[in-house]
PDB file of C-alpha atoms in Angstrom:
ATOM      1  CA  MET A   1    -105.277 137.948  43.324  1.00 94.00           C
ATOM      2  CA  VAL A   2    -109.047 138.143  43.017  1.00 95.00           C
ATOM      3  CA  LEU A   3    -110.068 136.789  39.627  1.00 97.00           C
ATOM      4  CA  PRO A   4    -113.195 137.635  37.604  1.00 97.00           C
ATOM      5  CA  ILE A   5    -116.085 135.165  37.783  1.00 98.00           C
ATOM      6  CA  MET A   6    -117.431 133.832  34.494  1.00 98.00           C
ATOM      7  CA  ALA A   7    -121.092 134.754  34.078  1.00 97.00           C
ATOM      8  CA  TYR A   8    -123.910 132.474  33.006  1.00 97.00           C
ATOM      9  CA  GLY A   9    -123.672 132.132  29.238  1.00 96.00           C
ATOM     10  CA  GLU A  10    -119.868 131.965  29.087  1.00 97.00           C
ATOM     11  CA  PRO A  11    -118.995 128.853  27.007  1.00 97.00           C
ATOM     12  CA  VAL A  12    -116.369 127.615  29.502  1.00 98.00           C
ATOM     13  CA  LEU A  13    -119.185 126.898  31.971  1.00 98.00           C
ATOM     14  CA  ARG A  14    -120.659 124.302  29.588  1.00 98.00           C
ATOM     15  CA  LYS A  15    -117.464 122.365  28.852  1.00 98.00           C
ATOM     16  CA  ILE A  16    -116.384 119.171  30.573  1.00 98.00           C
ATOM     17  CA  ALA A  17    -113.181 120.146  32.374  1.00 98.00           C
ATOM     18  CA  LYS A  18    -109.880 118.341  31.752  1.00 98.00           C
ATOM     19  CA  GLU A  19    -107.762 116.513  34.320  1.00 98.00           C
ATOM     20  CA  ILE A  20    -104.448 118.025  35.364  1.00 98.00           C
ATOM     21  CA  ASP A  21    -101.251 116.591  36.790  1.00 96.00           C
ATOM     22  CA  LYS A  22     -98.967 117.807  39.570  1.00 94.00           C
ATOM     23  CA  ASP A  23     -96.881 119.716  37.018  1.00 96.00           C
ATOM     24  CA  TYR A  24     -99.748 122.016  36.047  1.00 97.00           C
ATOM     25  CA  PRO A  25     -98.165 125.491  35.698  1.00 96.00           C
ATOM     26  CA  GLU A  26     -98.337 127.599  38.858  1.00 97.00           C
ATOM     27  CA  LEU A  27    -100.894 125.298  40.490  1.00 97.00           C
ATOM     28  CA  GLU A  28    -100.113 126.508  44.005  1.00 97.00           C
ATOM     29  CA  LYS A  29    -100.653 130.148  42.957  1.00 98.00           C
ATOM     30  CA  LEU A  30    -103.872 129.239  41.129  1.00 98.00           C
ATOM     31  CA  ILE A  31    -105.255 127.514  44.233  1.00 98.00           C
ATOM     32  CA  GLU A  32    -104.297 130.513  46.364  1.00 98.00           C
ATOM     33  CA  ASP A  33    -105.988 132.901  43.894  1.00 98.00           C
ATOM     34  CA  MET A  34    -109.104 130.717  43.791  1.00 98.00           C
ATOM     35  CA  PHE A  35    -109.431 130.803  47.584  1.00 97.00           C
ATOM     36  CA  GLU A  36    -108.883 134.572  47.592  1.00 97.00           C
ATOM     37  CA  THR A  37    -111.548 134.968  44.894  1.00 98.00           C
ATOM     38  CA  MET A  38    -113.993 132.667  46.700  1.00 97.00           C
ATOM     39  CA  TYR A  39    -113.631 134.546  49.996  1.00 96.00           C
ATOM     40  CA  ALA A  40    -113.837 137.982  48.304  1.00 96.00           C
ATOM     41  CA  THR A  41    -117.129 137.003  46.654  1.00 96.00           C
ATOM     42  CA  ASN A  42    -118.565 135.388  49.814  1.00 94.00           C
ATOM     43  CA  GLY A  43    -118.678 131.966  48.164  1.00 94.00           C
ATOM     44  CA  VAL A  44    -118.339 128.611  49.893  1.00 94.00           C
ATOM     45  CA  GLY A  45    -116.996 126.826  46.805  1.00 96.00           C
ATOM     46  CA  LEU A  46    -115.396 127.677  43.492  1.00 98.00           C
ATOM     47  CA  ALA A  47    -114.694 125.470  40.494  1.00 98.00           C
ATOM     48  CA  ALA A  48    -111.944 126.350  38.011  1.00 98.00           C
ATOM     49  CA  PRO A  49    -114.351 126.803  35.056  1.00 98.00           C
ATOM     50  CA  GLN A  50    -115.871 129.708  36.999  1.00 98.00           C
ATOM     51  CA  ILE A  51    -112.557 131.557  36.631  1.00 98.00           C
ATOM     52  CA  ASN A  52    -112.149 130.585  32.960  1.00 98.00           C
ATOM     53  CA  LYS A  53    -109.962 127.507  33.514  1.00 98.00           C
ATOM     54  CA  SER A  54    -111.456 124.338  32.046  1.00 98.00           C
ATOM     55  CA  ILE A  55    -109.631 122.059  34.481  1.00 98.00           C
ATOM     56  CA  ARG A  56    -110.819 119.669  37.197  1.00 98.00           C
ATOM     57  CA  LEU A  57    -110.061 121.773  40.262  1.00 98.00           C
ATOM     58  CA  ILE A  58    -112.357 122.810  43.121  1.00 98.00           C
ATOM     59  CA  VAL A  59    -111.684 124.850  46.239  1.00 97.00           C
ATOM     60  CA  MET A  60    -114.160 125.180  49.082  1.00 94.00           C
ATOM     61  CA  ASP A  61    -114.707 126.224  52.648  1.00 92.00           C
ATOM     62  CA  ALA A  62    -118.236 125.501  53.853  1.00 86.00           C
ATOM     63  CA  THR A  63    -117.668 127.098  57.264  1.00 83.00           C
ATOM     64  CA  PRO A  64    -120.566 129.585  56.762  1.00 84.00           C
ATOM     65  CA  PHE A  65    -122.961 126.629  56.449  1.00 77.00           C
ATOM     66  CA  THR A  66    -121.962 125.134  59.814  1.00 75.00           C
ATOM     67  CA  GLU A  67    -124.634 127.320  61.424  1.00 74.00           C
ATOM     68  CA  ILE A  68    -127.374 125.137  59.883  1.00 72.00           C
ATOM     69  CA  GLU A  69    -129.459 123.410  62.531  1.00 67.00           C
ATOM     70  CA  GLY A  70    -129.174 119.659  62.860  1.00 70.00           C
ATOM     71  CA  LEU A  71    -125.553 119.232  61.797  1.00 69.00           C
ATOM     72  CA  THR A  72    -123.543 116.836  63.937  1.00 71.00           C
ATOM     73  CA  GLU A  73    -120.170 117.835  65.383  1.00 75.00           C
ATOM     74  CA  ALA A  74    -118.495 115.525  62.855  1.00 69.00           C
ATOM     75  CA  GLU A  75    -120.341 117.208  59.959  1.00 71.00           C
ATOM     76  CA  ILE A  76    -119.385 120.656  61.254  1.00 68.00           C
ATOM     77  CA  LYS A  77    -115.731 119.631  61.577  1.00 70.00           C
ATOM     78  CA  LEU A  78    -115.697 118.191  58.043  1.00 69.00           C
ATOM     79  CA  ALA A  79    -117.277 121.333  56.533  1.00 70.00           C
ATOM     80  CA  THR A  80    -114.983 123.746  58.373  1.00 76.00           C
ATOM     81  CA  GLY A  81    -111.799 124.989  56.740  1.00 85.00           C
ATOM     82  CA  LYS A  82    -110.187 124.930  53.341  1.00 94.00           C
ATOM     83  CA  LYS A  83    -110.510 121.904  51.079  1.00 94.00           C
ATOM     84  CA  VAL A  84    -108.982 121.350  47.622  1.00 97.00           C
ATOM     85  CA  LEU A  85    -110.203 118.686  45.195  1.00 97.00           C
ATOM     86  CA  ILE A  86    -108.101 117.977  42.104  1.00 98.00           C
ATOM     87  CA  ASN A  87    -109.409 115.591  39.443  1.00 98.00           C
ATOM     88  CA  PRO A  88    -112.411 114.545  41.537  1.00 98.00           C
ATOM     89  CA  VAL A  89    -114.484 111.564  40.430  1.00 98.00           C
ATOM     90  CA  MET A  90    -118.024 111.181  41.745  1.00 98.00           C
ATOM     91  CA  LEU A  91    -118.257 107.467  42.499  1.00 98.00           C
ATOM     92  CA  ASP A  92    -121.763 107.428  43.938  1.00 98.00           C
ATOM     93  CA  GLU A  93    -124.588 109.631  45.233  1.00 97.00           C
ATOM     94  CA  PHE A  94    -127.053 108.021  47.615  1.00 96.00           C
ATOM     95  CA  GLY A  95    -129.232 108.389  50.693  1.00 95.00           C
ATOM     96  CA  GLU A  96    -132.135 110.785  51.099  1.00 94.00           C
ATOM     97  CA  GLU A  97    -132.785 113.489  48.562  1.00 95.00           C
ATOM     98  CA  TRP A  98    -133.238 116.879  50.203  1.00 91.00           C
ATOM     99  CA  SER A  99    -133.931 120.372  48.942  1.00 94.00           C
ATOM    100  CA  PHE A 100    -131.728 123.327  49.726  1.00 93.00           C
ATOM    101  CA  ASN A 101    -131.832 126.854  48.382  1.00 94.00           C
ATOM    102  CA  GLU A 102    -128.736 127.126  46.179  1.00 96.00           C
ATOM    103  CA  GLY A 103    -127.110 130.078  44.511  1.00 96.00           C
ATOM    104  CA  CYS A 104    -124.018 130.419  42.353  1.00 97.00           C
ATOM    105  CA  LEU A 105    -121.399 133.108  41.840  1.00 97.00           C
ATOM    106  CA  SER A 106    -121.786 132.651  38.068  1.00 98.00           C
ATOM    107  CA  VAL A 107    -125.564 133.143  38.314  1.00 98.00           C
ATOM    108  CA  PRO A 108    -125.882 136.118  40.697  1.00 97.00           C
ATOM    109  CA  GLY A 109    -129.301 136.997  42.040  1.00 95.00           C
ATOM    110  CA  VAL A 110    -130.788 133.595  41.284  1.00 97.00           C
ATOM    111  CA  ASN A 111    -131.474 131.274  44.206  1.00 96.00           C
ATOM    112  CA  GLU A 112    -133.642 128.189  43.870  1.00 97.00           C
ATOM    113  CA  ASP A 113    -134.354 124.982  45.770  1.00 96.00           C
ATOM    114  CA  VAL A 114    -132.404 122.066  44.318  1.00 97.00           C
ATOM    115  CA  LYS A 115    -132.805 118.416  45.341  1.00 96.00           C
ATOM    116  CA  ARG A 116    -129.583 116.464  45.864  1.00 97.00           C
ATOM    117  CA  TYR A 117    -128.630 113.263  47.646  1.00 96.00           C
ATOM    118  CA  ASP A 118    -127.336 113.695  51.176  1.00 93.00           C
ATOM    119  CA  THR A 119    -124.305 111.403  50.812  1.00 95.00           C
ATOM    120  CA  ILE A 120    -121.623 110.993  48.175  1.00 96.00           C
ATOM    121  CA  GLU A 121    -118.623 108.800  47.594  1.00 97.00           C
ATOM    122  CA  ILE A 122    -115.838 110.674  45.838  1.00 97.00           C
ATOM    123  CA  SER A 123    -112.184 110.219  44.966  1.00 98.00           C
ATOM    124  CA  TYR A 124    -109.790 113.118  44.395  1.00 97.00           C
ATOM    125  CA  TYR A 125    -106.279 114.414  44.909  1.00 98.00           C
ATOM    126  CA  ASP A 126    -105.541 117.160  47.412  1.00 96.00           C
ATOM    127  CA  GLU A 127    -103.236 120.122  46.786  1.00 96.00           C
ATOM    128  CA  ASN A 128    -100.187 117.917  47.489  1.00 95.00           C
ATOM    129  CA  PHE A 129    -101.460 115.284  45.044  1.00 96.00           C
ATOM    130  CA  ASN A 130    -102.242 112.824  47.825  1.00 96.00           C
ATOM    131  CA  PHE A 131    -105.086 110.513  46.785  1.00 97.00           C
ATOM    132  CA  HIS A 132    -108.313 110.395  48.822  1.00 95.00           C
ATOM    133  CA  LYS A 133    -111.453 108.298  48.570  1.00 97.00           C
ATOM    134  CA  GLU A 134    -114.163 109.442  50.956  1.00 93.00           C
ATOM    135  CA  GLU A 135    -117.806 109.085  51.818  1.00 93.00           C
ATOM    136  CA  ILE A 136    -119.118 112.561  52.633  1.00 91.00           C
ATOM    137  CA  GLY A 137    -122.547 113.587  53.865  1.00 87.00           C
ATOM    138  CA  SER A 138    -124.660 116.571  54.734  1.00 84.00           C
ATOM    139  CA  ILE A 139    -123.913 120.128  53.637  1.00 86.00           C
ATOM    140  CA  LEU A 140    -120.372 119.410  52.437  1.00 90.00           C
ATOM    141  CA  ALA A 141    -121.736 116.722  50.097  1.00 93.00           C
ATOM    142  CA  ARG A 142    -124.083 119.346  48.637  1.00 93.00           C
ATOM    143  CA  VAL A 143    -121.289 121.888  48.114  1.00 95.00           C
ATOM    144  CA  ILE A 144    -119.159 119.231  46.412  1.00 96.00           C
ATOM    145  CA  GLN A 145    -122.052 118.133  44.172  1.00 98.00           C
ATOM    146  CA  HIS A 146    -122.698 121.749  43.146  1.00 98.00           C
ATOM    147  CA  GLU A 147    -119.026 122.424  42.341  1.00 98.00           C
ATOM    148  CA  TYR A 148    -118.549 119.014  40.701  1.00 98.00           C
ATOM    149  CA  ASP A 149    -121.419 119.862  38.373  1.00 98.00           C
ATOM    150  CA  HIS A 150    -119.353 122.833  37.144  1.00 98.00           C
ATOM    151  CA  LEU A 151    -116.595 120.417  36.107  1.00 98.00           C
ATOM    152  CA  GLN A 152    -119.189 118.502  34.104  1.00 98.00           C
ATOM    153  CA  GLY A 153    -120.537 121.596  32.321  1.00 98.00           C
ATOM    154  CA  ILE A 154    -123.684 121.650  34.483  1.00 98.00           C
ATOM    155  CA  ILE A 155    -125.098 124.696  36.271  1.00 98.00           C
ATOM    156  CA  PHE A 156    -127.446 124.361  39.253  1.00 98.00           C
ATOM    157  CA  THR A 157    -130.316 125.837  37.231  1.00 97.00           C
ATOM    158  CA  ASP A 158    -130.156 122.731  35.003  1.00 97.00           C
ATOM    159  CA  HIS A 159    -131.650 120.787  37.942  1.00 97.00           C
ATOM    160  CA  LEU A 160    -134.794 122.922  37.999  1.00 96.00           C
ATOM    161  CA  SER A 161    -138.169 121.952  36.589  1.00 95.00           C
ATOM    162  CA  SER A 162    -139.226 123.314  33.187  1.00 96.00           C
ATOM    163  CA  PHE A 163    -141.672 125.582  34.982  1.00 96.00           C
ATOM    164  CA  LYS A 164    -138.976 127.061  37.260  1.00 95.00           C
ATOM    165  CA  LYS A 165    -136.647 127.502  34.272  1.00 95.00           C
ATOM    166  CA  ARG A 166    -139.323 129.525  32.470  1.00 96.00           C
ATOM    167  CA  LEU A 167    -139.768 131.716  35.562  1.00 96.00           C
ATOM    168  CA  ILE A 168    -136.058 132.624  35.702  1.00 97.00           C
ATOM    169  CA  LYS A 169    -135.427 132.766  31.937  1.00 96.00           C
ATOM    170  CA  ARG A 170    -135.322 136.583  31.793  1.00 97.00           C
ATOM    171  CA  LYS A 171    -132.964 136.782  34.792  1.00 96.00           C
ATOM    172  CA  LEU A 172    -130.595 134.336  33.096  1.00 96.00           C
ATOM    173  CA  GLU A 173    -130.755 136.297  29.835  1.00 96.00           C
ATOM    174  CA  ASN A 174    -129.966 139.511  31.708  1.00 96.00           C
ATOM    175  CA  ILE A 175    -126.995 137.900  33.465  1.00 96.00           C
ATOM    176  CA  SER A 176    -125.597 136.693  30.144  1.00 95.00           C
ATOM    177  CA  LYS A 177    -125.959 140.267  28.767  1.00 94.00           C
ATOM    178  CA  GLY A 178    -124.201 141.806  31.777  1.00 94.00           C
ATOM    179  CA  LYS A 179    -127.397 143.390  33.087  1.00 95.00           C
ATOM    180  CA  VAL A 180    -126.828 142.410  36.684  1.00 95.00           C
ATOM    181  CA  ASP A 181    -125.614 144.277  39.741  1.00 93.00           C
ATOM    182  CA  VAL A 182    -122.845 142.469  41.608  1.00 95.00           C
ATOM    183  CA  ASN A 183    -120.154 143.592  44.020  1.00 94.00           C
ATOM    184  CA  TYR A 184    -117.403 141.492  42.411  1.00 96.00           C
ATOM    185  CA  ARG A 185    -115.722 141.343  39.008  1.00 95.00           C
ATOM    186  CA  MET A 186    -117.457 139.260  36.372  1.00 97.00           C
ATOM    187  CA  LYS A 187    -116.707 138.383  32.764  1.00 95.00           C
ATOM    188  CA  PHE A 188    -119.772 138.301  30.535  1.00 94.00           C
ATOM    189  CA  PRO A 189    -120.209 136.555  27.179  1.00 91.00           C
ATOM    190  CA  LYS A 190    -119.148 138.581  24.150  1.00 82.00           C
ATOM    191  CA  ARG A 191    -122.038 139.731  21.994  1.00 67.00           C
TER     192      ARG A 191
END
């Protein structure tokens, strides 16, 4: 089932998400619905707060980004296909900082360059609650950092300079008021 995306301004997007255990109700169905929602909205990642669940759950498939020039075969393989992160913990971010034009399903129509480190070390559980601790680089590291921010109550626009934030202020206000044209279901803050 395709779920509505929470729009910028929805309080759930500013909360620190809670950990879950393997007995979380209908977890398998939730993961399936999150992937369906992500694909239907042309996203490459989706964090549970974006569908109004304040839990530490991310789904992603960065396959569309494997067309980026300069990726190694190993980076392409790592970014391709479905990936589920439950209760992720960002252990470290390091390497070169690089800019990439990011967007977000919760902030439609806003795309800005954001600097992030090119390598991360992260621990998480997969959909079968198997534990993983990995060092991940390149585009997949960026997608994870973006989605992980959602679990921390951070939106990509928080990384922008004060000047850039002033430039997009009206767009953000319009999104929070539901004055935005999107081709997917969204839930806007109550006024």
